[in-house]
Amino acid sequence: MSDARSAIRLSPMEVPKASDVLANELRERILSGEYPEGTPLPPERELVVQTRMSRTTVREALRILEVQGLIRIKAGRAGGAFVQKPGEESVASSLDLLIRGRQLRLASVHETREAIEPSCARLAALHRTSGDLRRLEVTNEEIAASADLDDFLRANVDWHIAVATAGHNEILTGIMMALSRAIYTATNTEGFINAEVRDITVRAHRSVTRAIKERDADAAVRRMMRHVHSYAAAALEVDDRTTVAVPEED
Amino acid sequence: MSDARSAIRLSPMEVPKASDVLANELRERILSGEYPEGTPLPPERELVVQTRMSRTTVREALRILEVQGLIRIKAGRAGGAFVQKPGEESVASSLDLLIRGRQLRLASVHETREAIEPSCARLAALHRTSGDLRRLEVTNEEIAASADLDDFLRANVDWHIAVATAGHNEILTGIMMALSRAIYTATNTEGFINAEVRDITVRAHRSVTRAIKERDADAAVRRMMRHVHSYAAAALEVDDRTTVAVPEED
DNA sequence: ATGCTAGATTGGGTCTGACCTTTAGACCAC
DNA sequence: GTGGTCTAAAGGTCAGACCCAATCTAGCAT
């Protein structure tokens, strides 16, 4: 009420939980690179005496780090918590949760993919090794040889991930893995894959692969863009036929 | 031993942990949309009697879901676990862990950004609302008015995130948030921001904003691409001066 | 020597039951 | 109204026990 009272202002304060404190401490140490990959953390009971926290608390902290992909926990003698650098999968799985949890429009996924894959192709053309190239060719053969829908989709995903991998950019690779997984599950039920689609796909992949082989970045971008775009258009069309159209707000 | 015995064959089996079982069950239910956002889960002690697991186990399961961003846990009376759809932040933080944990080259971050931002600009031009537009203009004014380096960087990040938001694609927005955060911390120490850089930035943002305003997707892409590319080049040049060059393998 | 099996050991996983802390709400006193 | 005080609900922490899994090792059989 009085002026003197309202002069003092405080922002809401956080009182961290004990397990969070421990988790944060360990996380910072791990991220700082202080412990190389594979370093074993002390056993839980040892952490208990060091931190003077209860085992429950210690275990919660470890669980947090495990879910974040910073440690891997093995049971049994010579088991324990081992430092682990987070990999692409953790990004992939969190994107997966976002997509599934928000029930995002398939269109968002395709939009993102159209944004990313051409760049992956570009980087692949620039940085690919001969091993990368062979992997591209092998996976594309698998697509051509695929028997049923599921084989086709899986091999298709593999090829696209191979492109991302060949670009040697972990971030883009992680994102692509997540998107592929989402598209895989989304496209699986729809029956829009027939022999013709498969042939078109294989041909498109071949032409992209050729550009990557010849280190022709611009062509790789162009061809990949066209391929992804037409795939997205086809998938969305099928989707429109199956689901009710939702009007966009503006 | 006998032939009859060897006829029965089993493959290696996985024995999941109890807490994972519970976590998976709850996760599937949440993701299926069965519980709308904000729905309270039963209290821990109630889950104990329902599942016949111990409270420890129940709590571990809840902790997992909390870290994955699927529930939010409040203490105190009327507290408990509330269903929450995972947001952009969870993607952002996992990307953050990837970047920091792997000590990724700044170049990867910039590559990714160059892949994504032009597309964000394109989508923004297509889908922006008038509110989005105002936010773009406001944040850009803040950049122009920024006093010190930190102000500048924060406002800069805000503008770029505003572009992503205007595209109305949650996936791209999440990724951009993570990248921005990484670039923010990376560029912070370097002293490469001066009045000239700031002016160039503001002008570039203005021209992108104009394209978005006029719903000119192609121009938005082009201008954003140029802007991001030159920013990346400048940042990398500064980075080269400060850090030792690491030879690329091929 | 070789090879295998039966402990012994180490370490995570689960359970129990208790107590502490935080928060919302109600009621009361000034 | 403002501020205490109490109570109930719920999560947070603790201590201790026991269970289960993985590994190592010593000893036995061939």
PDB file of N, CA and C in Angstrom, chain A residues 101-185:
ATOM      1  N   GLY A 101       3.928 -35.771 -29.298  1.00  0.00           N
ATOM      2  CA  GLY A 101       3.180 -35.167 -28.203  1.00  0.00           C
ATOM      3  C   GLY A 101       2.299 -34.026 -28.651  1.00  0.00           C
ATOM      4  N   ARG A 102       2.808 -33.253 -29.583  1.00  0.00           N
ATOM      5  CA  ARG A 102       2.006 -32.126 -30.039  1.00  0.00           C
ATOM      6  C   ARG A 102       1.077 -32.508 -31.171  1.00  0.00           C
ATOM      7  N   GLN A 103       1.165 -33.752 -31.580  1.00  0.00           N
ATOM      8  CA  GLN A 103       0.403 -34.210 -32.736  1.00  0.00           C
ATOM      9  C   GLN A 103       0.551 -33.207 -33.864  1.00  0.00           C
ATOM     10  N   LEU A 104       1.802 -32.892 -34.127  1.00  0.00           N
ATOM     11  CA  LEU A 104       2.080 -31.887 -35.143  1.00  0.00           C
ATOM     12  C   LEU A 104       1.584 -32.348 -36.502  1.00  0.00           C
ATOM     13  N   ARG A 105       1.197 -31.399 -37.283  1.00  0.00           N
ATOM     14  CA  ARG A 105       0.782 -31.692 -38.642  1.00  0.00           C
ATOM     15  C   ARG A 105       1.962 -32.344 -39.362  1.00  0.00           C
ATOM     16  N   LEU A 106       1.656 -33.290 -40.158  1.00  0.00           N
ATOM     17  CA  LEU A 106       2.692 -33.927 -40.948  1.00  0.00           C
ATOM     18  C   LEU A 106       3.376 -32.878 -41.808  1.00  0.00           C
ATOM     19  N   ALA A 107       2.649 -31.853 -42.126  1.00  0.00           N
ATOM     20  CA  ALA A 107       3.215 -30.796 -42.958  1.00  0.00           C
ATOM     21  C   ALA A 107       4.431 -30.160 -42.297  1.00  0.00           C
ATOM     22  N   SER A 108       4.390 -29.974 -40.984  1.00  0.00           N
ATOM     23  CA  SER A 108       5.541 -29.382 -40.297  1.00  0.00           C
ATOM     24  C   SER A 108       6.773 -30.240 -40.505  1.00  0.00           C
ATOM     25  N   VAL A 109       6.567 -31.529 -40.370  1.00  0.00           N
ATOM     26  CA  VAL A 109       7.699 -32.428 -40.524  1.00  0.00           C
ATOM     27  C   VAL A 109       8.275 -32.308 -41.924  1.00  0.00           C
ATOM     28  N   HIS A 110       7.405 -32.292 -42.897  1.00  0.00           N
ATOM     29  CA  HIS A 110       7.895 -32.202 -44.267  1.00  0.00           C
ATOM     30  C   HIS A 110       8.539 -30.858 -44.537  1.00  0.00           C
ATOM     31  N   GLU A 111       7.964 -29.822 -44.001  1.00  0.00           N
ATOM     32  CA  GLU A 111       8.586 -28.497 -44.165  1.00  0.00           C
ATOM     33  C   GLU A 111      10.013 -28.515 -43.633  1.00  0.00           C
ATOM     34  N   THR A 112      10.142 -29.071 -42.435  1.00  0.00           N
ATOM     35  CA  THR A 112      11.460 -29.115 -41.836  1.00  0.00           C
ATOM     36  C   THR A 112      12.418 -29.930 -42.684  1.00  0.00           C
ATOM     37  N   ARG A 113      11.903 -31.006 -43.172  1.00  0.00           N
ATOM     38  CA  ARG A 113      12.745 -31.855 -43.975  1.00  0.00           C
ATOM     39  C   ARG A 113      13.184 -31.139 -45.251  1.00  0.00           C
ATOM     40  N   GLU A 114      12.260 -30.425 -45.849  1.00  0.00           N
ATOM     41  CA  GLU A 114      12.627 -29.691 -47.062  1.00  0.00           C
ATOM     42  C   GLU A 114      13.655 -28.618 -46.756  1.00  0.00           C
ATOM     43  N   ALA A 115      13.637 -28.148 -45.516  1.00  0.00           N
ATOM     44  CA  ALA A 115      14.627 -27.140 -45.158  1.00  0.00           C
ATOM     45  C   ALA A 115      16.010 -27.768 -44.998  1.00  0.00           C
ATOM     46  N   ILE A 116      16.026 -28.963 -44.466  1.00  0.00           N
ATOM     47  CA  ILE A 116      17.289 -29.545 -44.037  1.00  0.00           C
ATOM     48  C   ILE A 116      17.977 -30.422 -45.067  1.00  0.00           C
ATOM     49  N   GLU A 117      17.216 -31.233 -45.735  1.00  0.00           N
ATOM     50  CA  GLU A 117      17.877 -32.225 -46.570  1.00  0.00           C
ATOM     51  C   GLU A 117      18.708 -31.647 -47.704  1.00  0.00           C
ATOM     52  N   PRO A 118      18.245 -30.628 -48.385  1.00  0.00           N
ATOM     53  CA  PRO A 118      19.126 -30.080 -49.424  1.00  0.00           C
ATOM     54  C   PRO A 118      20.474 -29.653 -48.856  1.00  0.00           C
ATOM     55  N   SER A 119      20.451 -29.074 -47.677  1.00  0.00           N
ATOM     56  CA  SER A 119      21.723 -28.682 -47.074  1.00  0.00           C
ATOM     57  C   SER A 119      22.572 -29.891 -46.740  1.00  0.00           C
ATOM     58  N   CYS A 120      21.920 -30.941 -46.287  1.00  0.00           N
ATOM     59  CA  CYS A 120      22.670 -32.168 -46.030  1.00  0.00           C
ATOM     60  C   CYS A 120      23.344 -32.637 -47.314  1.00  0.00           C
ATOM     61  N   ALA A 121      22.598 -32.586 -48.392  1.00  0.00           N
ATOM     62  CA  ALA A 121      23.159 -33.024 -49.667  1.00  0.00           C
ATOM     63  C   ALA A 121      24.358 -32.154 -50.049  1.00  0.00           C
ATOM     64  N   ARG A 122      24.204 -30.860 -49.811  1.00  0.00           N
ATOM     65  CA  ARG A 122      25.302 -29.957 -50.132  1.00  0.00           C
ATOM     66  C   ARG A 122      26.553 -30.344 -49.340  1.00  0.00           C
ATOM     67  N   LEU A 123      26.388 -30.500 -48.041  1.00  0.00           N
ATOM     68  CA  LEU A 123      27.528 -30.842 -47.209  1.00  0.00           C
ATOM     69  C   LEU A 123      28.102 -32.201 -47.588  1.00  0.00           C
ATOM     70  N   ALA A 124      27.216 -33.116 -47.958  1.00  0.00           N
ATOM     71  CA  ALA A 124      27.700 -34.434 -48.360  1.00  0.00           C
ATOM     72  C   ALA A 124      28.585 -34.316 -49.587  1.00  0.00           C
ATOM     73  N   ALA A 125      28.150 -33.488 -50.546  1.00  0.00           N
ATOM     74  CA  ALA A 125      28.958 -33.310 -51.750  1.00  0.00           C
ATOM     75  C   ALA A 125      30.324 -32.723 -51.399  1.00  0.00           C
ATOM     76  N   LEU A 126      30.351 -31.905 -50.380  1.00  0.00           N
ATOM     77  CA  LEU A 126      31.611 -31.256 -50.017  1.00  0.00           C
ATOM     78  C   LEU A 126      32.512 -32.156 -49.183  1.00  0.00           C
ATOM     79  N   HIS A 127      31.928 -32.918 -48.289  1.00  0.00           N
ATOM     80  CA  HIS A 127      32.759 -33.601 -47.293  1.00  0.00           C
ATOM     81  C   HIS A 127      32.763 -35.115 -47.375  1.00  0.00           C
ATOM     82  N   ARG A 128      32.010 -35.699 -48.286  1.00  0.00           N
ATOM     83  CA  ARG A 128      31.871 -37.158 -48.302  1.00  0.00           C
ATOM     84  C   ARG A 128      33.219 -37.839 -48.434  1.00  0.00           C
ATOM     85  N   THR A 129      33.338 -39.004 -47.752  1.00  0.00           N
ATOM     86  CA  THR A 129      34.500 -39.861 -47.957  1.00  0.00           C
ATOM     87  C   THR A 129      34.078 -40.965 -48.906  1.00  0.00           C
ATOM     88  N   SER A 130      35.025 -41.774 -49.319  1.00  0.00           N
ATOM     89  CA  SER A 130      34.656 -42.851 -50.238  1.00  0.00           C
ATOM     90  C   SER A 130      33.767 -43.864 -49.520  1.00  0.00           C
ATOM     91  N   GLY A 131      34.002 -44.031 -48.219  1.00  0.00           N
ATOM     92  CA  GLY A 131      33.141 -44.938 -47.455  1.00  0.00           C
ATOM     93  C   GLY A 131      31.701 -44.461 -47.453  1.00  0.00           C
ATOM     94  N   ASP A 132      31.516 -43.163 -47.243  1.00  0.00           N
ATOM     95  CA  ASP A 132      30.172 -42.597 -47.277  1.00  0.00           C
ATOM     96  C   ASP A 132      29.501 -42.924 -48.599  1.00  0.00           C
ATOM     97  N   LEU A 133      30.262 -42.750 -49.654  1.00  0.00           N
ATOM     98  CA  LEU A 133      29.710 -42.941 -50.989  1.00  0.00           C
ATOM     99  C   LEU A 133      29.239 -44.375 -51.183  1.00  0.00           C
ATOM    100  N   ARG A 134      30.073 -45.312 -50.718  1.00  0.00           N
ATOM    101  CA  ARG A 134      29.686 -46.706 -50.897  1.00  0.00           C
ATOM    102  C   ARG A 134      28.405 -46.987 -50.133  1.00  0.00           C
ATOM    103  N   ARG A 135      28.307 -46.422 -48.952  1.00  0.00           N
ATOM    104  CA  ARG A 135      27.110 -46.673 -48.150  1.00  0.00           C
ATOM    105  C   ARG A 135      25.866 -46.147 -48.874  1.00  0.00           C
ATOM    106  N   LEU A 136      26.006 -45.010 -49.519  1.00  0.00           N
ATOM    107  CA  LEU A 136      24.872 -44.472 -50.262  1.00  0.00           C
ATOM    108  C   LEU A 136      24.437 -45.443 -51.354  1.00  0.00           C
ATOM    109  N   GLU A 137      25.424 -45.955 -52.067  1.00  0.00           N
ATOM    110  CA  GLU A 137      25.078 -46.849 -53.172  1.00  0.00           C
ATOM    111  C   GLU A 137      24.454 -48.135 -52.670  1.00  0.00           C
ATOM    112  N   VAL A 138      25.038 -48.677 -51.603  1.00  0.00           N
ATOM    113  CA  VAL A 138      24.504 -49.934 -51.067  1.00  0.00           C
ATOM    114  C   VAL A 138      23.059 -49.771 -50.608  1.00  0.00           C
ATOM    115  N   THR A 139      22.798 -48.728 -49.843  1.00  0.00           N
ATOM    116  CA  THR A 139      21.433 -48.585 -49.333  1.00  0.00           C
ATOM    117  C   THR A 139      20.444 -48.357 -50.463  1.00  0.00           C
ATOM    118  N   ASN A 140      20.880 -47.669 -51.485  1.00  0.00           N
ATOM    119  CA  ASN A 140      19.939 -47.446 -52.583  1.00  0.00           C
ATOM    120  C   ASN A 140      19.644 -48.749 -53.309  1.00  0.00           C
ATOM    121  N   GLU A 141      20.631 -49.630 -53.383  1.00  0.00           N
ATOM    122  CA  GLU A 141      20.368 -50.941 -53.975  1.00  0.00           C
ATOM    123  C   GLU A 141      19.324 -51.674 -53.147  1.00  0.00           C
ATOM    124  N   GLU A 142      19.436 -51.525 -51.821  1.00  0.00           N
ATOM    125  CA  GLU A 142      18.475 -52.203 -50.957  1.00  0.00           C
ATOM    126  C   GLU A 142      17.053 -51.719 -51.230  1.00  0.00           C
ATOM    127  N   ILE A 143      16.945 -50.442 -51.529  1.00  0.00           N
ATOM    128  CA  ILE A 143      15.613 -49.937 -51.855  1.00  0.00           C
ATOM    129  C   ILE A 143      15.082 -50.613 -53.101  1.00  0.00           C
ATOM    130  N   ALA A 144      15.948 -50.698 -54.116  1.00  0.00           N
ATOM    131  CA  ALA A 144      15.525 -51.311 -55.369  1.00  0.00           C
ATOM    132  C   ALA A 144      15.114 -52.757 -55.140  1.00  0.00           C
ATOM    133  N   ALA A 145      15.780 -53.424 -54.197  1.00  0.00           N
ATOM    134  CA  ALA A 145      15.509 -54.840 -53.972  1.00  0.00           C
ATOM    135  C   ALA A 145      14.413 -55.078 -52.939  1.00  0.00           C
ATOM    136  N   SER A 146      13.883 -54.004 -52.358  1.00  0.00           N
ATOM    137  CA  SER A 146      12.936 -54.169 -51.248  1.00  0.00           C
ATOM    138  C   SER A 146      11.688 -54.910 -51.700  1.00  0.00           C
ATOM    139  N   ALA A 147      11.255 -55.829 -50.841  1.00  0.00           N
ATOM    140  CA  ALA A 147      10.112 -56.666 -51.204  1.00  0.00           C
ATOM    141  C   ALA A 147       8.792 -55.982 -50.852  1.00  0.00           C
ATOM    142  N   ASP A 148       8.630 -55.685 -49.566  1.00  0.00           N
ATOM    143  CA  ASP A 148       7.341 -55.121 -49.169  1.00  0.00           C
ATOM    144  C   ASP A 148       7.479 -53.664 -48.741  1.00  0.00           C
ATOM    145  N   LEU A 149       6.368 -53.092 -48.333  1.00  0.00           N
ATOM    146  CA  LEU A 149       6.334 -51.685 -47.953  1.00  0.00           C
ATOM    147  C   LEU A 149       7.304 -51.383 -46.824  1.00  0.00           C
ATOM    148  N   ASP A 150       7.322 -52.250 -45.839  1.00  0.00           N
ATOM    149  CA  ASP A 150       8.144 -51.979 -44.673  1.00  0.00           C
ATOM    150  C   ASP A 150       9.626 -51.985 -45.033  1.00  0.00           C
ATOM    151  N   ASP A 151      10.033 -52.952 -45.827  1.00  0.00           N
ATOM    152  CA  ASP A 151      11.415 -52.991 -46.300  1.00  0.00           C
ATOM    153  C   ASP A 151      11.767 -51.696 -47.007  1.00  0.00           C
ATOM    154  N   PHE A 152      10.875 -51.313 -47.888  1.00  0.00           N
ATOM    155  CA  PHE A 152      11.119 -50.103 -48.663  1.00  0.00           C
ATOM    156  C   PHE A 152      11.337 -48.906 -47.750  1.00  0.00           C
ATOM    157  N   LEU A 153      10.429 -48.715 -46.821  1.00  0.00           N
ATOM    158  CA  LEU A 153      10.522 -47.531 -45.964  1.00  0.00           C
ATOM    159  C   LEU A 153      11.789 -47.539 -45.133  1.00  0.00           C
ATOM    160  N   ARG A 154      12.097 -48.707 -44.620  1.00  0.00           N
ATOM    161  CA  ARG A 154      13.293 -48.769 -43.780  1.00  0.00           C
ATOM    162  C   ARG A 154      14.548 -48.440 -44.599  1.00  0.00           C
ATOM    163  N   ALA A 155      14.634 -49.029 -45.752  1.00  0.00           N
ATOM    164  CA  ALA A 155      15.805 -48.770 -46.593  1.00  0.00           C
ATOM    165  C   ALA A 155      15.836 -47.309 -47.028  1.00  0.00           C
ATOM    166  N   ASN A 156      14.674 -46.777 -47.288  1.00  0.00           N
ATOM    167  CA  ASN A 156      14.574 -45.375 -47.680  1.00  0.00           C
ATOM    168  C   ASN A 156      15.124 -44.480 -46.578  1.00  0.00           C
ATOM    169  N   VAL A 157      14.690 -44.739 -45.362  1.00  0.00           N
ATOM    170  CA  VAL A 157      15.198 -43.984 -44.223  1.00  0.00           C
ATOM    171  C   VAL A 157      16.712 -44.115 -44.137  1.00  0.00           C
ATOM    172  N   ASP A 158      17.193 -45.327 -44.325  1.00  0.00           N
ATOM    173  CA  ASP A 158      18.639 -45.544 -44.236  1.00  0.00           C
ATOM    174  C   ASP A 158      19.388 -44.684 -45.244  1.00  0.00           C
ATOM    175  N   TRP A 159      18.875 -44.606 -46.429  1.00  0.00           N
ATOM    176  CA  TRP A 159      19.568 -43.822 -47.443  1.00  0.00           C
ATOM    177  C   TRP A 159      19.624 -42.350 -47.027  1.00  0.00           C
ATOM    178  N   HIS A 160      18.506 -41.838 -46.612  1.00  0.00           N
ATOM    179  CA  HIS A 160      18.482 -40.418 -46.251  1.00  0.00           C
ATOM    180  C   HIS A 160      19.406 -40.134 -45.074  1.00  0.00           C
ATOM    181  N   ILE A 161      19.442 -41.056 -44.138  1.00  0.00           N
ATOM    182  CA  ILE A 161      20.357 -40.864 -43.016  1.00  0.00           C
ATOM    183  C   ILE A 161      21.803 -40.964 -43.496  1.00  0.00           C
ATOM    184  N   ALA A 162      22.029 -41.817 -44.468  1.00  0.00           N
ATOM    185  CA  ALA A 162      23.384 -41.940 -45.007  1.00  0.00           C
ATOM    186  C   ALA A 162      23.823 -40.621 -45.634  1.00  0.00           C
ATOM    187  N   VAL A 163      22.909 -39.950 -46.296  1.00  0.00           N
ATOM    188  CA  VAL A 163      23.251 -38.640 -46.863  1.00  0.00           C
ATOM    189  C   VAL A 163      23.653 -37.683 -45.748  1.00  0.00           C
ATOM    190  N   ALA A 164      22.841 -37.664 -44.705  1.00  0.00           N
ATOM    191  CA  ALA A 164      23.141 -36.760 -43.597  1.00  0.00           C
ATOM    192  C   ALA A 164      24.496 -37.101 -42.990  1.00  0.00           C
ATOM    193  N   THR A 165      24.733 -38.365 -42.789  1.00  0.00           N
ATOM    194  CA  THR A 165      26.002 -38.796 -42.200  1.00  0.00           C
ATOM    195  C   THR A 165      27.171 -38.355 -43.068  1.00  0.00           C
ATOM    196  N   ALA A 166      26.985 -38.463 -44.386  1.00  0.00           N
ATOM    197  CA  ALA A 166      28.071 -38.108 -45.296  1.00  0.00           C
ATOM    198  C   ALA A 166      28.406 -36.616 -45.226  1.00  0.00           C
ATOM    199  N   GLY A 167      27.483 -35.838 -44.704  1.00  0.00           N
ATOM    200  CA  GLY A 167      27.748 -34.411 -44.555  1.00  0.00           C
ATOM    201  C   GLY A 167      28.620 -34.111 -43.345  1.00  0.00           C
ATOM    202  N   HIS A 168      28.780 -35.097 -42.472  1.00  0.00           N
ATOM    203  CA  HIS A 168      29.639 -34.959 -41.286  1.00  0.00           C
ATOM    204  C   HIS A 168      29.261 -33.752 -40.442  1.00  0.00           C
ATOM    205  N   ASN A 169      27.981 -33.612 -40.226  1.00  0.00           N
ATOM    206  CA  ASN A 169      27.517 -32.569 -39.314  1.00  0.00           C
ATOM    207  C   ASN A 169      26.545 -33.235 -38.339  1.00  0.00           C
ATOM    208  N   GLU A 170      27.005 -33.377 -37.085  1.00  0.00           N
ATOM    209  CA  GLU A 170      26.243 -34.173 -36.119  1.00  0.00           C
ATOM    210  C   GLU A 170      24.866 -33.576 -35.849  1.00  0.00           C
ATOM    211  N   ILE A 171      24.766 -32.280 -35.876  1.00  0.00           N
ATOM    212  CA  ILE A 171      23.482 -31.665 -35.566  1.00  0.00           C
ATOM    213  C   ILE A 171      22.459 -32.026 -36.636  1.00  0.00           C
ATOM    214  N   LEU A 172      22.845 -31.779 -37.874  1.00  0.00           N
ATOM    215  CA  LEU A 172      21.914 -32.093 -38.957  1.00  0.00           C
ATOM    216  C   LEU A 172      21.598 -33.579 -38.984  1.00  0.00           C
ATOM    217  N   THR A 173      22.591 -34.399 -38.705  1.00  0.00           N
ATOM    218  CA  THR A 173      22.341 -35.834 -38.692  1.00  0.00           C
ATOM    219  C   THR A 173      21.301 -36.189 -37.650  1.00  0.00           C
ATOM    220  N   GLY A 174      21.463 -35.643 -36.453  1.00  0.00           N
ATOM    221  CA  GLY A 174      20.501 -35.936 -35.390  1.00  0.00           C
ATOM    222  C   GLY A 174      19.101 -35.518 -35.791  1.00  0.00           C
ATOM    223  N   ILE A 175      18.977 -34.357 -36.343  1.00  0.00           N
ATOM    224  CA  ILE A 175      17.657 -33.885 -36.737  1.00  0.00           C
ATOM    225  C   ILE A 175      17.056 -34.789 -37.800  1.00  0.00           C
ATOM    226  N   MET A 176      17.877 -35.142 -38.768  1.00  0.00           N
ATOM    227  CA  MET A 176      17.376 -36.005 -39.837  1.00  0.00           C
ATOM    228  C   MET A 176      16.915 -37.350 -39.307  1.00  0.00           C
ATOM    229  N   MET A 177      17.648 -37.887 -38.325  1.00  0.00           N
ATOM    230  CA  MET A 177      17.230 -39.167 -37.768  1.00  0.00           C
ATOM    231  C   MET A 177      15.840 -39.063 -37.164  1.00  0.00           C
ATOM    232  N   ALA A 178      15.624 -37.978 -36.456  1.00  0.00           N
ATOM    233  CA  ALA A 178      14.315 -37.810 -35.819  1.00  0.00           C
ATOM    234  C   ALA A 178      13.217 -37.646 -36.861  1.00  0.00           C
ATOM    235  N   LEU A 179      13.473 -36.821 -37.853  1.00  0.00           N
ATOM    236  CA  LEU A 179      12.456 -36.589 -38.869  1.00  0.00           C
ATOM    237  C   LEU A 179      12.141 -37.875 -39.615  1.00  0.00           C
ATOM    238  N   SER A 180      13.188 -38.615 -39.943  1.00  0.00           N
ATOM    239  CA  SER A 180      12.973 -39.853 -40.675  1.00  0.00           C
ATOM    240  C   SER A 180      12.082 -40.791 -39.895  1.00  0.00           C
ATOM    241  N   ARG A 181      12.382 -40.898 -38.594  1.00  0.00           N
ATOM    242  CA  ARG A 181      11.594 -41.801 -37.776  1.00  0.00           C
ATOM    243  C   ARG A 181      10.126 -41.388 -37.819  1.00  0.00           C
ATOM    244  N   ALA A 182       9.910 -40.083 -37.697  1.00  0.00           N
ATOM    245  CA  ALA A 182       8.535 -39.597 -37.678  1.00  0.00           C
ATOM    246  C   ALA A 182       7.847 -39.885 -39.003  1.00  0.00           C
ATOM    247  N   ILE A 183       8.557 -39.608 -40.088  1.00  0.00           N
ATOM    248  CA  ILE A 183       7.946 -39.827 -41.389  1.00  0.00           C
ATOM    249  C   ILE A 183       7.699 -41.306 -41.616  1.00  0.00           C
ATOM    250  N   TYR A 184       8.639 -42.099 -41.137  1.00  0.00           N
ATOM    251  CA  TYR A 184       8.489 -43.540 -41.291  1.00  0.00           C
ATOM    252  C   TYR A 184       7.186 -44.020 -40.672  1.00  0.00           C
ATOM    253  N   THR A 185       6.975 -43.654 -39.407  1.00  0.00           N
ATOM    254  CA  THR A 185       5.768 -44.137 -38.750  1.00  0.00           C
ATOM    255  C   THR A 185       4.516 -43.528 -39.371  1.00  0.00           C
TER     256      THR A 185
END
